[in-house]
Coordinates of C-alpha atoms in Angstrom, one line a residue:
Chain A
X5 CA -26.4 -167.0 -120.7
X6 CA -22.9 -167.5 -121.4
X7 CA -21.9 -163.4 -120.8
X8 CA -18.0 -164.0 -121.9
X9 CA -18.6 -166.5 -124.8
X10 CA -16.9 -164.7 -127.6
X11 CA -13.9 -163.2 -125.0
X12 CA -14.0 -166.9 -123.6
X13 CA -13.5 -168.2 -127.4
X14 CA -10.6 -166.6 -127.9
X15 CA -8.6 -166.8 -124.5
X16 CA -8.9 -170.5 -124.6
X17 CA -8.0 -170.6 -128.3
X18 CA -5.1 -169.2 -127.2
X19 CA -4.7 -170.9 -123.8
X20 CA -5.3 -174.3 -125.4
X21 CA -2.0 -173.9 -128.4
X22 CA 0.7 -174.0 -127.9
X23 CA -0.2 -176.1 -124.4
X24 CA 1.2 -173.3 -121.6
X25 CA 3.6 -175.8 -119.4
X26 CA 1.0 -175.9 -117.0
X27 CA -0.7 -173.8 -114.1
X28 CA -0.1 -174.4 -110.6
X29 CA 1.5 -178.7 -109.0
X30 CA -0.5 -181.4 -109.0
X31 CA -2.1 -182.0 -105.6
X32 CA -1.0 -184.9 -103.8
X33 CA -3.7 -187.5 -101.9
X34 CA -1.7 -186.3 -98.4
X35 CA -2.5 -182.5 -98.6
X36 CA -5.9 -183.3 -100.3
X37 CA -6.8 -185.7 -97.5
X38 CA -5.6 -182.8 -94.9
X39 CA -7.4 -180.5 -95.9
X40 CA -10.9 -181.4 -97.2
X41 CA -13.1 -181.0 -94.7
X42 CA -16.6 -181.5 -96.4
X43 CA -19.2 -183.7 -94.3
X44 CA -21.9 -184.7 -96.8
X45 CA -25.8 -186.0 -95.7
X46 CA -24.8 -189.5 -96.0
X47 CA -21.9 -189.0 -93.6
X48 CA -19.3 -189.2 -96.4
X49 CA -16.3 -187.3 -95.3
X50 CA -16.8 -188.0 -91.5
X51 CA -13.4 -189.4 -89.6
X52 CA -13.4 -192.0 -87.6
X53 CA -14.5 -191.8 -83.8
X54 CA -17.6 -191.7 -81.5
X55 CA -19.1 -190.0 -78.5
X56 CA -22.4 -189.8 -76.1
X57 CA -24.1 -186.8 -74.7
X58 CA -22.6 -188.1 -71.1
X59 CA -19.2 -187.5 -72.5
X60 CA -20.1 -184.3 -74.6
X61 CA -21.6 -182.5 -71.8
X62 CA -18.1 -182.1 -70.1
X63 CA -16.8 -180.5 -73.4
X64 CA -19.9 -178.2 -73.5
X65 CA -19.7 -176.9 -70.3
X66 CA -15.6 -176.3 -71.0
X67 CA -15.8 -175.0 -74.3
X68 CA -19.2 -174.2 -75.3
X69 CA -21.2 -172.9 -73.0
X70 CA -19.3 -169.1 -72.2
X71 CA -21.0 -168.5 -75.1
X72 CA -23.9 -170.2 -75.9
X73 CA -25.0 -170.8 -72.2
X74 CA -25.6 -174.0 -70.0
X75 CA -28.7 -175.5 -71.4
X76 CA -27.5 -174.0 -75.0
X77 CA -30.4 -171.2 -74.3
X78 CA -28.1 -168.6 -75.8
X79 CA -26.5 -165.4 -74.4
X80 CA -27.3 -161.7 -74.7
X81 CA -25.8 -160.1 -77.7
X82 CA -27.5 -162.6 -80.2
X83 CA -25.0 -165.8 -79.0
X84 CA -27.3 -167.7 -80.9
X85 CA -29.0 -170.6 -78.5
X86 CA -28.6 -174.4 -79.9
X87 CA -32.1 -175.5 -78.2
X88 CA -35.8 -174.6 -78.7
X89 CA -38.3 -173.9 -81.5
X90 CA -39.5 -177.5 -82.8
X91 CA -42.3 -177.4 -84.2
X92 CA -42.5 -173.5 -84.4
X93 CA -41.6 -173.4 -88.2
X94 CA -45.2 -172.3 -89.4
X95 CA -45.9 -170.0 -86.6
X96 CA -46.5 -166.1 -86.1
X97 CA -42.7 -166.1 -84.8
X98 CA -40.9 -169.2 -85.8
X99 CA -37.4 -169.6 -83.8
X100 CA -35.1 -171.3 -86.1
X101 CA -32.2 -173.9 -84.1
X102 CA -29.9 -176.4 -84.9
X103 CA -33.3 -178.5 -83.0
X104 CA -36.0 -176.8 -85.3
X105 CA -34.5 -175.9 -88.3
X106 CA -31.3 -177.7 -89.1
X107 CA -32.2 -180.8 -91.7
X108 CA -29.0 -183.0 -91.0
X109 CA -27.0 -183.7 -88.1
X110 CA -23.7 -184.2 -90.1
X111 CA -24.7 -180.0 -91.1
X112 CA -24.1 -179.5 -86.8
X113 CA -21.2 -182.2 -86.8
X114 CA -19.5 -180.5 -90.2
X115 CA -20.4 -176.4 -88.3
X116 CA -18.7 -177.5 -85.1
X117 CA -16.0 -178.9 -86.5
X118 CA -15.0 -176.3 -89.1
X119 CA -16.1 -173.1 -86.9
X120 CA -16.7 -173.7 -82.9
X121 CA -15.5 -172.9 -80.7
X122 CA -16.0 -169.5 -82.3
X123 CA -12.4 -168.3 -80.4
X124 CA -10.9 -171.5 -81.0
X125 CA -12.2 -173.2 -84.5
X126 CA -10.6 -176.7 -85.5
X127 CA -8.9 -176.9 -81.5
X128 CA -11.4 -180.1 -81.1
X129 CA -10.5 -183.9 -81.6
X130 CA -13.2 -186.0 -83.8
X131 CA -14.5 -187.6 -80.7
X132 CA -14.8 -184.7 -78.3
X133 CA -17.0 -183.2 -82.1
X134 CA -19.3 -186.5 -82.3
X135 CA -19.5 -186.1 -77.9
X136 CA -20.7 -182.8 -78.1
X137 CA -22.9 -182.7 -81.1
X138 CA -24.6 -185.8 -79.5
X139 CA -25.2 -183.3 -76.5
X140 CA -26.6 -180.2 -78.5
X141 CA -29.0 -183.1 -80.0
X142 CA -30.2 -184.4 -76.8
X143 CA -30.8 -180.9 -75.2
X144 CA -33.1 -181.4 -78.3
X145 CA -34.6 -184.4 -77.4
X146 CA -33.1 -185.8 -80.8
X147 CA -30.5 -188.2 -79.4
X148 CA -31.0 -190.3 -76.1
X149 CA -28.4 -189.4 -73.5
X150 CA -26.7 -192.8 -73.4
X151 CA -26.4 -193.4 -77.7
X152 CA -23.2 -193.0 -79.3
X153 CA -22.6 -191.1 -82.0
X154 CA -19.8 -192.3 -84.4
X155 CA -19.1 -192.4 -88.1
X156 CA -21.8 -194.5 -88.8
X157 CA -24.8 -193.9 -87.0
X158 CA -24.7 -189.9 -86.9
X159 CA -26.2 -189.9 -90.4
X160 CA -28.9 -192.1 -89.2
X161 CA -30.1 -189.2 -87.0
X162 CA -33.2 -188.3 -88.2
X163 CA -33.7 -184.4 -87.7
X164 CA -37.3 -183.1 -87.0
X165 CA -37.1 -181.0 -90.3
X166 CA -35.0 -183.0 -92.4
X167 CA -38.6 -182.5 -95.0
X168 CA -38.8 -178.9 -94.0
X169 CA -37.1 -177.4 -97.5
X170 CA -38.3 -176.8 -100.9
X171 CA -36.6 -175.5 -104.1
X172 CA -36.4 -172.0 -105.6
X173 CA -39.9 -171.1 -105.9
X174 CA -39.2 -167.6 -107.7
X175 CA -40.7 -165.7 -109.6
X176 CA -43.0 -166.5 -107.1
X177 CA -44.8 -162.5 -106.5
X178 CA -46.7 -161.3 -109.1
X179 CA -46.9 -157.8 -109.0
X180 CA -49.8 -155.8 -110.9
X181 CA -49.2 -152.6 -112.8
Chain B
X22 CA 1.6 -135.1 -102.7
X23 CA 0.3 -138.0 -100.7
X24 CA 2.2 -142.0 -101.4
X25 CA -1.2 -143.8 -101.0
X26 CA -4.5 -140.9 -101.8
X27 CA -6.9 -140.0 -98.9
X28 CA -10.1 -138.2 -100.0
X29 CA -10.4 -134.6 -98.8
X30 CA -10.4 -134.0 -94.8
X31 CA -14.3 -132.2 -95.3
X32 CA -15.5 -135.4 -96.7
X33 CA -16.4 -137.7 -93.7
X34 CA -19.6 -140.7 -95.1
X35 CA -18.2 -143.9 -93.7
X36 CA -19.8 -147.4 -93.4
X37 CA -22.0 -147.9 -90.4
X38 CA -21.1 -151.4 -88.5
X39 CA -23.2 -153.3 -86.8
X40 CA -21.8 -156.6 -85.0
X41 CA -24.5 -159.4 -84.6
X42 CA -22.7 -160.8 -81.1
X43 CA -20.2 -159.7 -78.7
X44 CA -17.6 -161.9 -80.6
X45 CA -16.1 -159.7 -83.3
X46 CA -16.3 -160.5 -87.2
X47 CA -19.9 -161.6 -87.1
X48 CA -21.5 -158.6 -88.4
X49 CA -21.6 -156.2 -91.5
X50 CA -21.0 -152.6 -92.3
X51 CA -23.1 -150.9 -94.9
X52 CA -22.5 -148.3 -97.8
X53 CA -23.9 -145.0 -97.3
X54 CA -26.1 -145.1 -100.6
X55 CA -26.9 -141.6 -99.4
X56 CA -23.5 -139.9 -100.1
X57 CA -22.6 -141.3 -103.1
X58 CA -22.8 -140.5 -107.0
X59 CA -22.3 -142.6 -109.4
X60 CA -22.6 -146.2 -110.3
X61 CA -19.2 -147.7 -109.1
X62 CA -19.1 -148.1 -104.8
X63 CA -15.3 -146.8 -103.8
X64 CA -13.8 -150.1 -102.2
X65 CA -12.8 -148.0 -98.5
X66 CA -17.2 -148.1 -98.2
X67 CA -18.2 -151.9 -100.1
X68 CA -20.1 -152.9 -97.8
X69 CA -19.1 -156.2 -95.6
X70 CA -20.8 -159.1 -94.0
X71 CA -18.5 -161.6 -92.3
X72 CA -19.4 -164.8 -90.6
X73 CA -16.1 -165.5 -88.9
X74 CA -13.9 -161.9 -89.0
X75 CA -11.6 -161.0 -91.8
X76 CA -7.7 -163.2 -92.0
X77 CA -4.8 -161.2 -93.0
X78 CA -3.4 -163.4 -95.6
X79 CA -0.4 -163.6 -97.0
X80 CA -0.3 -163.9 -100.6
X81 CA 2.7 -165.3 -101.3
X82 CA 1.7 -168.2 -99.2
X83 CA -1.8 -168.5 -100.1
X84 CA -2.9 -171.8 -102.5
X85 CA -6.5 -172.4 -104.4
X86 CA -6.6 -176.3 -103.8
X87 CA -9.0 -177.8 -106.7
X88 CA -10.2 -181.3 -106.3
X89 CA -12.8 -184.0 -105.9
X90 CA -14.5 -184.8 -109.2
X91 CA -11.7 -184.3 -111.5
X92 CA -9.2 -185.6 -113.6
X93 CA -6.4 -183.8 -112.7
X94 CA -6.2 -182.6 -108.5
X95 CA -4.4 -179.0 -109.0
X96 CA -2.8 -176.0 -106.3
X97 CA -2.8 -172.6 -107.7
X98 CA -0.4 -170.2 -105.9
X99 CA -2.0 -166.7 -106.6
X100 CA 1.0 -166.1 -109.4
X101 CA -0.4 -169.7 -110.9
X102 CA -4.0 -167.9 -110.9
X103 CA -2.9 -164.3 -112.5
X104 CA -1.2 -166.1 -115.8
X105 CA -4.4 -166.8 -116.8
X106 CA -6.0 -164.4 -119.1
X107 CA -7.4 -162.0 -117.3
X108 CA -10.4 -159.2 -118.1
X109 CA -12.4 -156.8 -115.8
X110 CA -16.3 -156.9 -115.8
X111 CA -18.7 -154.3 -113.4
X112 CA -20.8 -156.4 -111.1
X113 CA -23.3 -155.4 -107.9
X114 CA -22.6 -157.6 -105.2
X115 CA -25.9 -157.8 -103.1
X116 CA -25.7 -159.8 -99.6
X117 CA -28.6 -162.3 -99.6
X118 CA -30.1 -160.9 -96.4
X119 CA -30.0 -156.9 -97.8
X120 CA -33.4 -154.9 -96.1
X121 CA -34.1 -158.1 -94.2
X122 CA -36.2 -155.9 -91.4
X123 CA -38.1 -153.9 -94.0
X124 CA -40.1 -157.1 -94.7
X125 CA -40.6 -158.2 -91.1
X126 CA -42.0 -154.6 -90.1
X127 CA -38.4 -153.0 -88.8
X128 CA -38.0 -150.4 -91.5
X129 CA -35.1 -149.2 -91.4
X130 CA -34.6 -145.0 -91.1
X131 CA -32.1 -144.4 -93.9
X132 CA -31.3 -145.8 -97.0
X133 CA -27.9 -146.9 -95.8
X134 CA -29.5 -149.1 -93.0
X135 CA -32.5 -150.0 -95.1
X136 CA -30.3 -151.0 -98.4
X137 CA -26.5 -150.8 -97.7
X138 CA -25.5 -154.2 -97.9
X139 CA -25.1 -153.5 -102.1
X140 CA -22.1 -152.4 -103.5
X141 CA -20.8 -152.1 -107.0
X142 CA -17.4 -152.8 -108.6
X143 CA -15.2 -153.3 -111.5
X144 CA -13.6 -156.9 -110.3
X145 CA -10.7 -158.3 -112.4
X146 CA -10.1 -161.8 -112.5
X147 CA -10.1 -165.2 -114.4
X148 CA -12.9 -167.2 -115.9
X149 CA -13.3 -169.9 -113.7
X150 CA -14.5 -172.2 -116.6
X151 CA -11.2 -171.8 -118.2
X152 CA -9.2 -172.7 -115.2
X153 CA -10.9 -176.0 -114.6
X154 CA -9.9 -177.0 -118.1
X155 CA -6.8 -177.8 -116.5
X156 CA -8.4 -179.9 -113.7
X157 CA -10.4 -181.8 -116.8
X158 CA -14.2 -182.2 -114.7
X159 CA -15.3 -185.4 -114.4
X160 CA -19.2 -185.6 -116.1
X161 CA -20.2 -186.5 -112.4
X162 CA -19.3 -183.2 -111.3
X163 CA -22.5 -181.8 -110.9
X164 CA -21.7 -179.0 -107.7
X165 CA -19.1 -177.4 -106.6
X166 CA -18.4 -176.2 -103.0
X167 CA -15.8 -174.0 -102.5
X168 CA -14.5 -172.3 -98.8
X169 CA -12.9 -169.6 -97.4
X170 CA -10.1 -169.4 -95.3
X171 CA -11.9 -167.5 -92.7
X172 CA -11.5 -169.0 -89.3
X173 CA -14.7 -170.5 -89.9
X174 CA -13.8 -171.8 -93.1
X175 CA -17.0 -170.7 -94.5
X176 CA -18.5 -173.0 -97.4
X177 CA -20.9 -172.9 -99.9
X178 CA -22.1 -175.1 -103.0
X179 CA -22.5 -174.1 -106.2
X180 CA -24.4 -176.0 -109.1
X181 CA -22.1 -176.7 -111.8
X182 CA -24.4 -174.9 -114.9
X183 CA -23.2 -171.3 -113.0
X184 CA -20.1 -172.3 -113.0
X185 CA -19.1 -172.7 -115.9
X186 CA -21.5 -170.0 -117.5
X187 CA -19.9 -167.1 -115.9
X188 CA -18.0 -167.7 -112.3
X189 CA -14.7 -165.9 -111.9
X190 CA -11.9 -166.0 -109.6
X191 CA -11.2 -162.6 -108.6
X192 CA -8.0 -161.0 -107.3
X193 CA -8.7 -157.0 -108.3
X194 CA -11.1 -154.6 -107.1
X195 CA -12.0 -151.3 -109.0
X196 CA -8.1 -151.5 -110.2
X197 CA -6.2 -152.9 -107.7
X198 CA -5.8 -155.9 -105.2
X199 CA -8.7 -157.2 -103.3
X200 CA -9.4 -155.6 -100.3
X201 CA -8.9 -157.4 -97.1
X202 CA -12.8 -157.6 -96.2
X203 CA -13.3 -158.3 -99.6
X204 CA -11.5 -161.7 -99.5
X205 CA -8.1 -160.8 -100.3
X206 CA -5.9 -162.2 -102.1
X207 CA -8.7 -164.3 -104.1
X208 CA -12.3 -164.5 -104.0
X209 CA -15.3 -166.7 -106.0
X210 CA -17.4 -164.2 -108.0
X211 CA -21.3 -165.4 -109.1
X212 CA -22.7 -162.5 -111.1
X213 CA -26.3 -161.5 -109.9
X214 CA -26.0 -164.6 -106.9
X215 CA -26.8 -163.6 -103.3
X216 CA -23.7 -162.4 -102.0
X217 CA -22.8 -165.6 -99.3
X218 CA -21.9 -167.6 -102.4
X219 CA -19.3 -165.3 -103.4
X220 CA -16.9 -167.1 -101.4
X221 CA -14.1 -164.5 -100.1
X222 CA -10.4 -166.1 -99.2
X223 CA -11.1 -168.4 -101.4
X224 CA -8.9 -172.0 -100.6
X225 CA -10.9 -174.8 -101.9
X226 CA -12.9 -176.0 -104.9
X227 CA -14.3 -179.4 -104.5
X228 CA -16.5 -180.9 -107.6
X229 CA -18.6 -183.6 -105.9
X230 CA -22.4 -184.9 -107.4
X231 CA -24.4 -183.5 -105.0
X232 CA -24.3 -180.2 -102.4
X233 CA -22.7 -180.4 -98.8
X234 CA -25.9 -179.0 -97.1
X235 CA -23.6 -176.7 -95.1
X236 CA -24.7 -174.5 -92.1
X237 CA -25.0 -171.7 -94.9
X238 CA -27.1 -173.2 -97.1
X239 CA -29.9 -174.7 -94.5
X240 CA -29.6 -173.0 -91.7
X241 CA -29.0 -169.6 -93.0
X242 CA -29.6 -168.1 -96.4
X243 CA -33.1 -170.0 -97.1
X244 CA -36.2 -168.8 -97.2
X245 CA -39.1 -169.9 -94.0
X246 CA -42.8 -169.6 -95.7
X247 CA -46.1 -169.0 -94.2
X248 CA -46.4 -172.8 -94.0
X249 CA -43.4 -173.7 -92.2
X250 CA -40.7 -175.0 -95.3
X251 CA -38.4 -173.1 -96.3
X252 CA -36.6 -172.9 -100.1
X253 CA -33.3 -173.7 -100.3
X254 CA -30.7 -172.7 -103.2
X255 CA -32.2 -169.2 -103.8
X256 CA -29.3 -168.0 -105.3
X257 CA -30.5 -165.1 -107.5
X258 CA -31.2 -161.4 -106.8
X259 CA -34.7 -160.5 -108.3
X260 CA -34.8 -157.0 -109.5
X261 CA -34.8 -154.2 -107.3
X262 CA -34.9 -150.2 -106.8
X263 CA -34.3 -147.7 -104.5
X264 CA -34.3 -144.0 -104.0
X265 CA -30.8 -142.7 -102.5
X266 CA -31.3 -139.1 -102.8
X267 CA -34.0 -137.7 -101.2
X268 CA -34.2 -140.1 -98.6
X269 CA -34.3 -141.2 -95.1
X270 CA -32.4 -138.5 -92.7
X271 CA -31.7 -135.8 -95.6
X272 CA -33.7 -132.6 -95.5
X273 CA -34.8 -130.5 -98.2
X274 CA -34.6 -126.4 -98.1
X275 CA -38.8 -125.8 -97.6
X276 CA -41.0 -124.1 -99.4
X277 CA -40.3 -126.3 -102.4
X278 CA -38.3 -126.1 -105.7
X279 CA -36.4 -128.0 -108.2
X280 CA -34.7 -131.4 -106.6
X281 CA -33.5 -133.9 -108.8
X282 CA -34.4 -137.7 -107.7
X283 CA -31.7 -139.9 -108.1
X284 CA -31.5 -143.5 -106.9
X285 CA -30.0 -147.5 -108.1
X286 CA -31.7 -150.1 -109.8
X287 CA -30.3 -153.8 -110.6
X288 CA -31.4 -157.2 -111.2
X289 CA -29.6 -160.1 -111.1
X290 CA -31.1 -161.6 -114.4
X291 CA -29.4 -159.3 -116.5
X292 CA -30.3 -155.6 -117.8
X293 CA -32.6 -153.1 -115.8
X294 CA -34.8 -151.4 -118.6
X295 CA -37.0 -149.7 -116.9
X296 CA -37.0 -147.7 -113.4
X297 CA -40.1 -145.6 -113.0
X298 CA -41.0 -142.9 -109.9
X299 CA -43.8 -141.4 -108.2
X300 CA -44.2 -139.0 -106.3
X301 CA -47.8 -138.8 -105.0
X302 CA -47.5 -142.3 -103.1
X303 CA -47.8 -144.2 -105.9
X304 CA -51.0 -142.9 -107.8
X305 CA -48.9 -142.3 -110.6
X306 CA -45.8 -143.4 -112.2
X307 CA -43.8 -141.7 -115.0
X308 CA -40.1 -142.8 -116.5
X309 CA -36.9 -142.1 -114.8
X310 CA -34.1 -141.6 -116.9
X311 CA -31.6 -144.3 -117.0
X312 CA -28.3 -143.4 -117.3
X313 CA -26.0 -144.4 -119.8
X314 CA -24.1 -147.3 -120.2
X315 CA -26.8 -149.5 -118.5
X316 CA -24.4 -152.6 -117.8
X317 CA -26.1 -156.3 -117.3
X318 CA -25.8 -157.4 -113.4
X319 CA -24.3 -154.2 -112.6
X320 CA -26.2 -151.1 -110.8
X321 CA -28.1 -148.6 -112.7
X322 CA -28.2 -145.1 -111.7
X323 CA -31.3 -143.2 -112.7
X324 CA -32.2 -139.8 -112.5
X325 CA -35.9 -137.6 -112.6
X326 CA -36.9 -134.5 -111.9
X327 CA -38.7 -132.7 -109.7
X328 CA -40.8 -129.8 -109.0
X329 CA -41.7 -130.1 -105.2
X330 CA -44.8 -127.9 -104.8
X331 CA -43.6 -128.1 -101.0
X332 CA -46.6 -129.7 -99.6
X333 CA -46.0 -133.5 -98.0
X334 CA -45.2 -135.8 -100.4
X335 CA -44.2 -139.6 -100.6
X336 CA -41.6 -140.7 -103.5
X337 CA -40.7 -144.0 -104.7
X338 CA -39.2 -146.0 -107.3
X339 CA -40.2 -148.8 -109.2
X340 CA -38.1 -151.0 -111.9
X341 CA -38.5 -153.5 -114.7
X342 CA -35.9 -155.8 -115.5
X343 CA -35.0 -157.8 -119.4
X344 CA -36.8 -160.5 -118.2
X345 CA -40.1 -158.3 -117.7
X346 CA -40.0 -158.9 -114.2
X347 CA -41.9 -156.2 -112.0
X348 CA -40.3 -155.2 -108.6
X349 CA -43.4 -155.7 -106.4
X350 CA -45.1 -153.7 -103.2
X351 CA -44.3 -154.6 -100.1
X352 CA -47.8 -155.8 -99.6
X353 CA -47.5 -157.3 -102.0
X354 CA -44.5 -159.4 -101.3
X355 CA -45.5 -160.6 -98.0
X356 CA -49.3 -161.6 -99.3
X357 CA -47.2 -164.5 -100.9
X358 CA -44.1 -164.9 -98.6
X359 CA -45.4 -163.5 -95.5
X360 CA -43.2 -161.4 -92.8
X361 CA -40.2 -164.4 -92.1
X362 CA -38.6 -165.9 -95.2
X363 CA -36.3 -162.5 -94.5
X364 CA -33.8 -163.3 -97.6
X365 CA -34.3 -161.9 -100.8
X366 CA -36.3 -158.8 -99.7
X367 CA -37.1 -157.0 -102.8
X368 CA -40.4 -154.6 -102.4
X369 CA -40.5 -151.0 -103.4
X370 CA -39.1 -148.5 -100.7
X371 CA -41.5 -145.3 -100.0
X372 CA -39.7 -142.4 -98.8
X373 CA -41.9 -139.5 -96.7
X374 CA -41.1 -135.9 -97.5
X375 CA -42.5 -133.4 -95.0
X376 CA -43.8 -129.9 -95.5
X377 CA -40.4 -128.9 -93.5
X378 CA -38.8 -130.3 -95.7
X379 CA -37.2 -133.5 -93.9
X380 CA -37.4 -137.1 -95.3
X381 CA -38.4 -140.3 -93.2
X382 CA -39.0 -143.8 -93.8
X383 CA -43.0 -144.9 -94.4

């Protein structure tokens, strides 16, 4: 597969001697730690801090829901709607939400932290992020109103389709000539 | 004499935008397949797909940050990246959700809405492989994610084997500098890989072991089946053809004639070697000619022609790729993936000619 093997062979034959004096600085642990964002499954990569529905449905209503609605229903003009659809997966016309479709809550934690408020991305502390994913999980009926959400138990979050994905299936269509 | 060239004041095809919400930079803008000639897509009407609107960067303050799983943490400035050696290579970039209403029953009228989020270029850059021998990977490095420096900081991972097979960092389009909606100054380019992965404005490179399962990657760009799961990491473009001339919205003088059928092929598994036509819906099938050079995981142009008898008629195009994959029906796509996994659309595209000579969809 390798496309640019023999073009490859000889760029880093000459790349590799004599030993160029070296692309680009070392990165130091500050700016790396400043800006590596990445939230994995097991919640690696989450800051420190904690939040409840109660608390996140005051940054909802402030921040969220000009876009996205009240109840997280969605607007007009596509704003998509954070609520709805469990269980509709298999069905005629399946709706796909952070509630039916999303496998991992730390995917909602990482999405509002890196990208909402759509006007406003990264403008939100790592509390008022655990405080108002917790809400968007219990307009689900994932999270109950009163647990809080912190560093620690947000990966424990089980997702209604955290089993709902498969790998690459393809060539998966056959077709006949 | 004209500082910066603009084409001719009679020529006027443009990309159609659509944006998905009332927030602007959510939507895309497609190439008018229709208009165009050849096999390279002029980089005014590459087509665009933005999740969080396109930054105006400036370059001389813009830094690739590499870390994670590696020896040797690195920032490139973009003078850093262009002292590698460099070399130009033509790719089709295809956006993973291409013709996503043909297969849930919204066909599309013209080839530009049905198709247009394709494009082809000549990109220049550096092998990505070759820079990360200066990180030195760690053998745990078994993904990469890398992100934009969109407002969203879009991010996507990457299994390791493509990225060091043929991933490039990319800072020229068809000659010269990125364009801004392209991901200037620097963008991640995965030959024949759904076009989300090809991360534009690209920041960050982070080698971990496993993926980030990132919005992009779960909750968009995968694949719902007829049972309810969805596949995930569907990162290559299955082979694919299309008609772009006649098709949707053109109109042929009636009465019949010669018209020659021209249209695109490409596959992201390599070389198209085969693109075949009909023009009695589908009965039978003879050869197109493929024109010369036929570049691997680049688009094909091919050409046939035809003697209209001027009665209705439908015309399509089929194509075979190095790997002998078949491009399939649309029936016979959704018997196996039904009308909802949306991605990855690849079925045959039927185009109606009329005795008046006008062409619609089917």
């Amino acid at each position: 597969m390798c496309r640019s093997m023999l073009w490859l062979v000889a760029a880093c034959v000459a790349w590799a001697q004599p030993k160029p004096p070296g692309a680009g600085r070392p990165a130091t642990a500050e700016e790396i730690k400043d800006r590596d964002i990445t939230v994995f499954p097991d919640g690696r990569g989450l800051p420190a801090g904690k939040g409840t529905a109660g608390q996140g449905e005051k940054v909802y209503k402030s921040k969220c829901a000009v876009c996205h609605n009240d109840k997280g229903e969605g607007r007009e003009r596509q704003y998509p709607a954070l609520v709805g659809g469990i269980g509709s997966l298999a069905a005629q016309r399946p709706v796909k939400t952070v509630g039916s479709y999303w496998p991992y809550a730390t995917t909602v934690w990482d999405y509002i932290n890196r990208s909402m408020p759509f006007d406003h991305p990264r403008t939100l502390s790592a509390d008022e992020v655990y405080a108002v994913t917790a809400f968007v999980l219990h307009l689900n009926g994932i999270v109950d109103a009163a647990r809080e959400l912190n560093e620690r138990t947000l990966p424990q979050v089980l997702m209604p389709n955290r089993n709902g994905f498969v790998p690459d299936q393809r060539p998966d269509v056959k077709a006949k000539r | 004499m004209r500082a910066y060239g603009e084409r001719s004041p009679y020529e006027t095809t443009e990309r159609v935008i659509r944006e998905l919400t009332a927030s602007p930079g959510t939507g895309s803008s497609r190439t008018p397949h229709q208009d165009l000639f050849g096999t390279i897509t002029p980089s005014a009407l590459h087509f665009e797909r933005h999740h969080s609107g396109v930054p105006g960067i400036d370059p001389a303050t813009h830094e690739l940050l590499i870390h994670g799983l590696v020896d040797r943490p690195l920032v490139l400035t973009m003078d850093d990246v262009r002292r590698f050696p460099s070399f130009s290579r033509t790719y089709f970039l295809e956006c993973g959700g291409n013709s996503i209403g043909e297969q849930s029953g919204n066909t599309q009228p013209d080839v530009q809405k049905s198709h247009g989020l394709l494009s082809c270029t000549e990109w220049t850059g550096v092998s990505l492989a070759l820079v990360l021998r200066e990180v030195g990977l760690k053998p745990e490095a078994k993904w990469m994610i890398a992100e934009g420096a969109d407002a969203g900081r879009m991010a996507r991972s990457i299994p390791i084997e493509k990225v060091l097979d043929d991933a490039l960092l990319v800072y020229g389009q068809n000659g010269e500098a990125l364009r801004p909606e392209q991901g200037y100054p620097l963008r991640l380019l995965l030959p024949g890989w759904e076009g989300n992965t090809n991360v534009k404005w690209l920041h960050r490179l982070q080698f971990t072991a496993e993926p980030a399962m990132s919005a992009k990657e779960t909750a968009y760009y995968t694949e719902l089946g007829k049972d309810g799961k969805a596949q995930i990491f569907t990162f290559v473009m299955e082979a694919r053809s299309v008609i772009t001339r006649p098709s949707g919205g053109q109109r042929l003088a009636p009465g019949g004639g010669f018209h020659e059928i021209t249209g695109l092929a490409w596959t992201g598994k390599g070389k198209i070697t085969r693109v075949e036509v009909s023009v009695d819906g589908g009965k039978a099938w003879a050869d197109a000619v493929l024109q010369e050079p036929v570049l691997s995981l680049a688009v094909a142009r091919f050409r046939f022609p035809w003697m209209w008898d001027g009665k209705p008629a439908v015309i399509q195009s089929r194509c075979t790729d190095e790997t002998g994959f078949l491009q399939p029906t649309h029936d016979e796509l959704i018997a196996v993936r039904g009308l909802n996994s949306g991605y990855h659309y690849n079925a045959i595209k039927p185009w109606q000619v009329s005795a008046d000579g006008s062409v619609t969809h089917v």
